[in-house]
């Protein structure tokens, strides 16, 4: 082995594991020059056998190879880093997307974004504080407005009652030898002599609207107006929804502004709206309820003594129409029958606040023989048929005289199933529900 290679091997072995090596040069017995070196084992106290020695040499070679690989990897990484550093410091591009200027620009952009975010955070915190203050102020203003609205509503209701009282005091009362006529305005009143052709305003969309009732308040109370319309579809077993429309246009187009859910279900098509309240018959009972539409609360209830209900004394078309409420120029009425009256129509005037019966009349008109009934100027009118296209208003009962008479005023059932007919004294029209269709009729009264 050449001397240089031996020196390199000695250096290599000496460097591996930091072992101590001894190197010697001498002639052997034949006179040839011989180089020798020795390395002390770091862990063995005596020399191993020949096989063990070979294993030790192989282990040393593996360690040497690993060390060389590690060294080459480190050199390569160091060279790469040195080249990158040289390019960065000399202004040369470091890669396709990464330059020194780009890095500095990106750093500056990040700093600016951070400053903007911090500024926006401060602005948002300030805006949030302002919103909290504004919310508190608006809530206080809302409470004040609600209090003012309630006060205004009380004043308007009081004024309406005063006006009604003045009207009752100014209007004459008719008298008969046997009964008193209830007080109220009879201005423009007379006997019904003509009913016009039905005008269709709206058609129900679903089967629940085959029967129903629609109404306007003839004495609208704040916040309602003469245009406000209410509608109830009455097909079903748990009828509670009352659709409210602020404008007539909304009613005809089918877009309710509000839907009331009654605390108790109603029955049939006899409901009315009067002075801001909905009056209706509670399901499967002879009880009449007053529901305040503004406060959405029940204000009064009254059981009608002896009144038939849930199919005992309905109109001829059925539908549990035993108890039918009505409104005219005089006030609020209830139309029904009793066992004592043997199925004849009984008519009572109700107090609109308490629902107490103020006065009662018993007619000689059998309730199940007529299709429907309504009241105009204190006179009860009945309709002969709910399905005939050419029906008539066939009877009239005058509460002023306590007498009835037959009539033959033509009445058209255009859609051949009228389940509700009511009179609106403000508009001087009949409102009806005819086989899914909400219709109205113009009328004419004779002069008193």
Coordinates of C-alpha atoms in Angstrom, one line a residue:
X1 CA 0.0 0.0 0.0
X2 CA 1.5 3.4 -0.9
X3 CA 2.6 5.6 2.0
X4 CA 0.2 8.4 1.1
X5 CA -2.8 6.0 1.2
X6 CA -1.7 4.7 4.6
X7 CA -1.5 8.2 5.9
X8 CA -5.0 9.0 4.6
X9 CA -6.3 5.9 6.2
X10 CA -4.7 6.7 9.4
X11 CA -6.2 10.2 9.3
X12 CA -9.6 8.8 8.5
X13 CA -9.5 6.2 11.2
X14 CA -8.1 8.8 13.7
X15 CA -11.0 11.1 12.8
X16 CA -13.7 8.5 13.3
X17 CA -14.8 8.5 16.9
X18 CA -11.8 10.6 17.9
X19 CA -9.7 7.4 18.4
X20 CA -5.8 7.6 19.2
X21 CA -3.7 6.1 16.4
X22 CA 0.0 5.1 16.5
X23 CA 2.1 4.9 13.2
X24 CA 5.4 3.0 12.8
X25 CA 7.9 2.4 9.9
X26 CA 10.6 -0.4 10.1
X27 CA 12.3 -3.3 8.0
X28 CA 10.9 -6.8 8.4
X29 CA 13.1 -9.9 8.8
X30 CA 13.6 -10.1 5.0
X31 CA 14.8 -6.5 4.9
X32 CA 11.6 -5.1 3.2
X33 CA 10.3 -1.7 4.5
X34 CA 7.0 -2.2 6.4
X35 CA 4.5 0.5 7.7
X36 CA 2.3 -0.3 10.7
X37 CA -0.2 1.6 12.8
X38 CA -2.4 0.7 15.8
X39 CA -5.6 2.1 17.2
X40 CA -6.7 1.6 20.8
X41 CA -10.3 0.3 21.3
X42 CA -12.5 2.7 23.2
X43 CA -14.5 -0.1 24.8
X44 CA -12.6 -3.5 24.5
X45 CA -10.1 -4.4 27.2
X46 CA -8.7 -7.3 25.1
X47 CA -8.4 -8.1 21.4
X48 CA -11.3 -10.0 19.9
X49 CA -11.0 -13.1 17.8
X50 CA -10.5 -12.9 14.0
X51 CA -14.2 -13.0 13.2
X52 CA -14.9 -10.4 15.8
X53 CA -12.2 -8.2 14.4
X54 CA -13.7 -8.3 10.9
X55 CA -17.1 -7.3 12.4
X56 CA -15.4 -4.4 14.1
X57 CA -13.8 -3.3 10.9
X58 CA -17.1 -3.5 9.0
X59 CA -18.8 -1.5 11.7
X60 CA -16.0 1.2 11.4
X61 CA -16.6 1.2 7.6
X62 CA -20.3 1.7 8.0
X63 CA -19.8 4.5 10.5
X64 CA -17.3 6.1 8.1
X65 CA -19.8 5.9 5.2
X66 CA -22.6 7.4 7.3
X67 CA -20.3 10.2 8.4
X68 CA -19.3 10.9 4.8
X69 CA -22.9 11.0 3.6
X70 CA -23.9 13.3 6.4
X71 CA -20.9 15.5 5.6
X72 CA -21.8 15.6 1.9
X73 CA -25.4 16.5 2.7
X74 CA -24.2 19.3 5.0
X75 CA -21.8 20.6 2.3
X76 CA -24.6 20.6 -0.3
X77 CA -27.0 22.5 2.0
X78 CA -24.2 24.9 2.9
X79 CA -23.4 25.6 -0.7
X80 CA -27.0 26.2 -1.5
X81 CA -27.3 28.6 1.4
X82 CA -24.2 30.4 0.3
X83 CA -25.4 30.7 -3.2
X84 CA -28.8 32.1 -2.1
X85 CA -27.1 34.5 0.2
X86 CA -24.8 35.7 -2.6
X87 CA -27.7 36.3 -4.9
X88 CA -29.8 38.1 -2.3
X89 CA -26.9 40.4 -1.3
X90 CA -25.8 41.1 -4.9
X91 CA -29.4 41.9 -6.0
X92 CA -29.7 38.9 -8.3
X93 CA -33.1 37.1 -8.4
X94 CA -33.4 34.2 -6.0
X95 CA -36.1 32.4 -7.9
X96 CA -39.0 32.8 -10.3
X97 CA -41.4 34.3 -7.5
X98 CA -39.0 35.4 -4.9
X99 CA -36.6 38.4 -5.0
X100 CA -35.2 40.6 -2.4
X101 CA -37.2 43.5 -3.5
X102 CA -40.3 41.3 -3.6
X103 CA -39.7 40.1 -0.1
X104 CA -39.2 43.7 1.1
X105 CA -42.4 44.8 -0.7
X106 CA -44.4 41.9 0.7
X107 CA -43.1 42.7 4.2
X108 CA -44.1 46.3 3.8
X109 CA -47.5 45.3 2.5
X110 CA -48.0 43.0 5.5
X111 CA -47.1 45.9 7.8
X112 CA -49.5 48.2 6.1
X113 CA -52.3 45.6 6.3
X114 CA -51.6 45.1 10.0
X115 CA -51.9 48.8 10.5
X116 CA -55.1 49.0 8.5
X117 CA -56.6 46.1 10.5
X118 CA -55.7 47.7 13.8
X119 CA -57.3 51.0 12.6
X120 CA -60.4 49.1 11.4
X121 CA -60.6 47.3 14.8
X122 CA -60.5 50.6 16.6
X123 CA -63.2 52.1 14.3
X124 CA -65.4 49.0 14.7
X125 CA -65.1 49.2 18.5
X126 CA -66.0 52.8 18.4
X127 CA -69.0 52.1 16.1
X128 CA -70.1 49.3 18.3
X129 CA -70.1 51.6 21.3
X130 CA -72.1 54.2 19.4
X131 CA -74.6 51.5 18.3
X132 CA -75.1 50.4 21.9
X133 CA -75.8 53.9 22.9
X134 CA -78.2 54.4 20.0
X135 CA -80.0 51.2 20.8
X136 CA -80.6 52.3 24.4
X137 CA -81.9 55.6 23.1
X138 CA -84.2 54.0 20.6
X139 CA -85.6 51.6 23.2
X140 CA -86.3 54.5 25.4
X141 CA -88.0 56.3 22.5
X142 CA -90.0 53.2 21.7
X143 CA -91.3 53.0 25.2
X144 CA -92.3 56.6 25.1
X145 CA -94.1 56.1 21.8
X146 CA -95.9 53.0 23.0
X147 CA -97.1 55.0 26.0
X148 CA -98.2 57.8 23.8
X149 CA -100.0 55.4 21.4
X150 CA -101.8 53.8 24.3
X151 CA -102.9 57.1 25.6
X152 CA -104.0 58.2 22.2
X153 CA -105.9 55.0 21.7
X154 CA -107.7 55.5 25.0
X155 CA -108.6 59.1 24.0
X156 CA -109.9 58.0 20.6
X157 CA -112.0 55.2 22.1
X158 CA -113.4 57.7 24.7
X159 CA -114.1 60.1 21.9
X160 CA -115.8 57.5 19.8
X161 CA -118.0 56.5 22.7
X162 CA -118.9 60.1 23.3
X163 CA -119.8 60.6 19.7
X164 CA -121.9 57.4 19.7
X165 CA -123.6 58.6 22.9
X166 CA -124.3 62.0 21.3
X167 CA -125.7 60.3 18.2
X168 CA -127.9 58.0 20.3
X169 CA -129.2 61.0 22.2
X170 CA -130.0 62.9 19.0
X171 CA -131.6 60.1 17.0
X172 CA -135.3 59.4 17.7
X173 CA -136.4 56.1 19.1
X174 CA -139.4 54.3 17.6
X175 CA -141.8 52.6 20.0
X176 CA -144.4 50.0 19.6
X177 CA -147.2 49.0 22.0
X178 CA -145.4 45.9 23.0
X179 CA -141.6 46.4 22.7
X180 CA -139.0 49.1 22.7
X181 CA -136.7 49.5 19.7
X182 CA -133.0 49.6 20.6
X183 CA -131.3 53.0 20.4
X184 CA -129.0 53.9 17.5
X185 CA -128.7 55.9 14.4
X186 CA -131.5 55.3 11.8
X187 CA -130.4 58.0 9.5
X188 CA -131.1 56.9 5.9
X189 CA -132.8 53.7 7.1
X190 CA -135.7 52.1 5.4
X191 CA -137.0 48.7 4.1
X192 CA -134.8 46.6 1.8
X193 CA -136.2 46.8 -1.7
X194 CA -133.4 45.7 -4.0
X195 CA -130.2 43.7 -4.0
X196 CA -127.7 44.1 -6.9
X197 CA -125.6 41.5 -8.7
X198 CA -122.7 40.0 -6.7
X199 CA -119.3 41.5 -7.3
X200 CA -116.4 39.0 -6.8
X201 CA -113.5 40.4 -4.8
X202 CA -111.4 37.4 -4.0
X203 CA -111.4 33.6 -4.4
X204 CA -110.0 31.3 -1.7
X205 CA -106.9 29.3 -2.7
X206 CA -107.5 26.0 -0.8
X207 CA -110.3 23.7 0.3
X208 CA -110.3 25.3 3.8
X209 CA -111.9 28.3 2.0
X210 CA -115.0 26.7 0.7
X211 CA -116.8 28.2 3.6
X212 CA -115.7 31.3 5.4
X213 CA -116.4 34.9 6.6
X214 CA -114.9 38.2 5.6
X215 CA -115.5 41.5 7.4
X216 CA -114.8 45.2 7.8
X217 CA -115.4 47.3 10.8
X218 CA -118.2 49.9 10.4
X219 CA -116.9 51.8 13.4
X220 CA -113.2 51.3 12.9
X221 CA -111.1 52.0 16.0
X222 CA -107.4 53.0 16.0
X223 CA -105.1 51.7 14.6
X224 CA -107.6 50.3 12.0
X225 CA -109.3 52.1 9.2
X226 CA -112.4 51.7 7.0
X227 CA -110.2 49.7 4.5
X228 CA -108.9 47.2 7.0
X229 CA -110.4 43.8 6.1
X230 CA -110.4 40.5 8.0
X231 CA -110.9 37.0 6.6
X232 CA -111.4 33.6 8.2
X233 CA -111.5 30.2 6.4
X234 CA -113.9 28.0 8.4
X235 CA -113.4 24.5 7.0
X236 CA -111.7 22.4 9.6
X237 CA -111.9 21.3 13.3
X238 CA -109.5 23.8 15.0
X239 CA -110.2 27.2 13.4
X240 CA -108.0 29.9 14.9
X241 CA -106.4 31.9 12.1
X242 CA -107.7 35.4 11.3
X243 CA -106.1 37.0 8.3
X244 CA -105.8 40.8 8.5
X245 CA -105.3 43.1 5.5
X246 CA -104.5 46.8 6.0
X247 CA -105.7 47.8 2.5
X248 CA -108.4 46.6 0.2
X249 CA -105.8 46.0 -2.5
X250 CA -104.0 43.6 -0.2
X251 CA -107.2 41.7 0.4
X252 CA -108.1 41.3 -3.2
X253 CA -104.5 40.2 -4.1
X254 CA -104.3 37.8 -1.1
X255 CA -101.4 39.4 0.8
X256 CA -102.2 39.6 4.5
X257 CA -100.4 42.2 6.6
X258 CA -100.9 40.1 9.8
X259 CA -102.3 36.8 10.9
X260 CA -104.0 36.5 14.3
X261 CA -104.1 33.2 16.1
X262 CA -107.1 33.1 18.4
X263 CA -106.6 31.7 21.9
X264 CA -109.8 29.6 21.5
X265 CA -111.1 28.0 18.2
X266 CA -114.2 29.4 16.7
X267 CA -117.1 27.7 15.0
X268 CA -118.9 28.4 11.7
X269 CA -119.3 31.6 9.8
X270 CA -121.1 33.9 12.2
X271 CA -118.2 36.2 13.3
X272 CA -118.2 40.0 12.9
X273 CA -115.8 42.9 13.6
X274 CA -117.1 45.9 15.5
X275 CA -115.3 48.8 17.2
X276 CA -111.9 47.1 17.0
X277 CA -113.0 43.7 18.3
X278 CA -113.8 40.4 16.7
X279 CA -116.9 38.7 18.0
X280 CA -117.3 35.0 17.5
X281 CA -118.9 31.8 18.8
X282 CA -116.5 29.5 20.6
X283 CA -116.3 26.0 19.1
X284 CA -118.8 23.4 20.4
X285 CA -120.4 25.8 22.9
X286 CA -123.1 28.5 23.2
X287 CA -120.5 31.0 24.3
X288 CA -119.8 34.2 22.4
X289 CA -116.3 35.8 22.8
X290 CA -115.0 39.3 22.3
X291 CA -111.4 39.4 21.1
X292 CA -109.6 42.8 21.0
X293 CA -107.7 42.9 17.7
X294 CA -105.2 45.5 18.8
X295 CA -104.1 43.9 22.1
X296 CA -104.7 40.4 20.8
X297 CA -106.5 39.4 24.0
X298 CA -110.0 38.1 25.0
X299 CA -111.9 40.9 26.7
X300 CA -115.3 39.4 27.4
X301 CA -117.3 36.2 27.0
X302 CA -121.0 35.4 27.5
X303 CA -123.0 32.2 27.3
X304 CA -126.2 32.8 25.3
X305 CA -129.0 31.3 27.5
X306 CA -130.6 28.2 26.0
X307 CA -129.0 28.8 22.6
X308 CA -128.7 25.7 20.4
X309 CA -125.1 25.0 19.1
X310 CA -123.1 22.6 17.1
X311 CA -125.9 21.6 14.8
X312 CA -129.0 21.9 16.9
X313 CA -130.5 24.9 15.1
X314 CA -128.4 25.8 12.1
X315 CA -129.4 27.5 8.9
X316 CA -130.6 25.2 6.1
X317 CA -127.1 24.7 4.6
X318 CA -125.8 23.3 7.9
X319 CA -122.2 24.2 8.9
X320 CA -122.9 24.5 12.6
X321 CA -124.4 27.9 11.9
X322 CA -126.5 27.8 15.1
X323 CA -125.2 31.2 16.4
X324 CA -124.9 34.1 14.0
X325 CA -123.6 37.5 15.0
X326 CA -124.6 40.7 13.1
X327 CA -124.0 44.4 13.1
X328 CA -126.2 47.2 11.8
X329 CA -126.7 51.0 12.3
X330 CA -128.0 50.3 15.9
X331 CA -125.3 48.0 17.2
X332 CA -124.3 44.4 17.8
X333 CA -126.8 41.5 17.5
X334 CA -126.9 37.7 17.9
X335 CA -129.2 35.4 15.9
X336 CA -130.0 32.0 17.3
X337 CA -132.7 29.6 18.4
X338 CA -133.7 27.7 21.6
X339 CA -135.6 24.6 22.6
X340 CA -138.2 27.0 24.2
X341 CA -138.6 28.8 20.9
X342 CA -139.0 25.4 19.1
X343 CA -136.5 26.2 16.4
X344 CA -137.8 29.7 15.6
X345 CA -135.3 32.5 15.2
X346 CA -134.5 34.4 18.4
X347 CA -132.9 37.8 18.1
X348 CA -131.0 39.5 20.9
X349 CA -129.3 42.9 21.2
X350 CA -125.8 42.7 22.8
X351 CA -123.7 45.1 24.8
X352 CA -120.5 45.4 22.7
X353 CA -118.3 45.8 25.8
X354 CA -119.7 43.1 28.2
X355 CA -121.8 41.0 25.8
X356 CA -124.8 41.2 28.2
X357 CA -128.1 40.7 26.5
X358 CA -129.9 44.0 26.5
X359 CA -133.1 43.0 24.7
X360 CA -134.5 39.8 23.1
X361 CA -137.2 39.1 20.4
X362 CA -138.7 35.8 19.4
X363 CA -139.8 35.6 15.8
X364 CA -142.2 33.3 14.0
X365 CA -139.5 32.4 11.3
X366 CA -138.2 28.8 11.6
X367 CA -134.4 29.0 11.5
X368 CA -133.7 25.8 9.6
X369 CA -136.1 26.8 6.8
X370 CA -133.9 29.8 5.7
X371 CA -130.4 29.8 4.3
X372 CA -129.0 32.8 6.1
X373 CA -130.0 36.1 7.8
X374 CA -128.8 39.6 8.3
X375 CA -130.0 42.8 10.0
X376 CA -130.5 46.3 8.5
X377 CA -131.8 49.2 10.7
X378 CA -133.1 46.9 13.4
X379 CA -134.9 44.7 10.9
X380 CA -134.1 41.0 10.4
X381 CA -134.0 39.7 6.8
X382 CA -133.7 36.1 5.7
X383 CA -132.6 34.5 2.4
X384 CA -134.6 31.6 1.0
X385 CA -131.9 29.4 -0.5
X386 CA -128.1 29.1 -0.3
X387 CA -127.7 27.2 -3.6
X388 CA -130.4 28.4 -6.0
X389 CA -129.0 30.9 -8.5
X390 CA -132.3 32.9 -8.2
X391 CA -133.1 33.0 -4.5
X392 CA -135.0 35.7 -2.7
X393 CA -134.9 37.7 0.5
X394 CA -138.1 36.1 1.7
X395 CA -138.9 37.4 5.2
X396 CA -138.5 40.6 7.3
X397 CA -138.9 40.9 11.0
X398 CA -139.2 44.5 12.4
X399 CA -138.0 44.8 16.0
X400 CA -139.7 48.1 16.1
X401 CA -143.2 46.6 15.6
X402 CA -142.5 43.0 16.6
X403 CA -144.1 41.8 13.4
X404 CA -142.8 39.9 10.3
X405 CA -143.9 39.8 6.7
X406 CA -143.0 38.0 3.5
X407 CA -140.8 39.5 0.8
X408 CA -139.7 38.6 -2.7
X409 CA -136.6 40.6 -3.2
X410 CA -134.4 38.8 -5.8
X411 CA -131.0 37.5 -4.5
X412 CA -128.4 35.9 -6.7
X413 CA -126.3 32.9 -5.5
X414 CA -123.8 33.1 -8.4
X415 CA -121.6 30.3 -7.2
X416 CA -124.5 28.3 -5.7
X417 CA -123.3 27.8 -2.1
X418 CA -123.6 30.9 0.1
X419 CA -122.4 30.1 3.6
X420 CA -122.3 33.7 5.0
X421 CA -124.2 36.9 4.4
X422 CA -123.7 40.0 6.5
X423 CA -124.6 43.7 6.3
X424 CA -122.0 46.5 6.6
X425 CA -123.8 49.6 7.7
X426 CA -120.9 52.0 6.8
X427 CA -120.7 50.9 3.2
X428 CA -124.4 50.0 2.9
X429 CA -123.5 46.7 1.2
X430 CA -124.0 43.0 1.8
X431 CA -120.9 40.9 2.2
X432 CA -121.1 37.2 1.4
X433 CA -119.0 34.0 1.0
X434 CA -120.3 31.9 -1.9
X435 CA -118.5 28.6 -2.6
X436 CA -114.8 29.8 -2.2
X437 CA -115.7 33.3 -3.4
X438 CA -115.8 36.5 -1.4
X439 CA -118.5 38.8 -2.9
X440 CA -120.4 42.0 -2.2
X441 CA -123.9 43.2 -3.1
X442 CA -125.1 46.8 -3.5
X443 CA -128.5 47.4 -1.9
X444 CA -131.3 50.0 -2.0
X445 CA -133.6 50.9 0.9
X446 CA -137.0 52.6 0.7
X447 CA -137.4 55.9 2.5
X448 CA -138.8 55.6 6.0

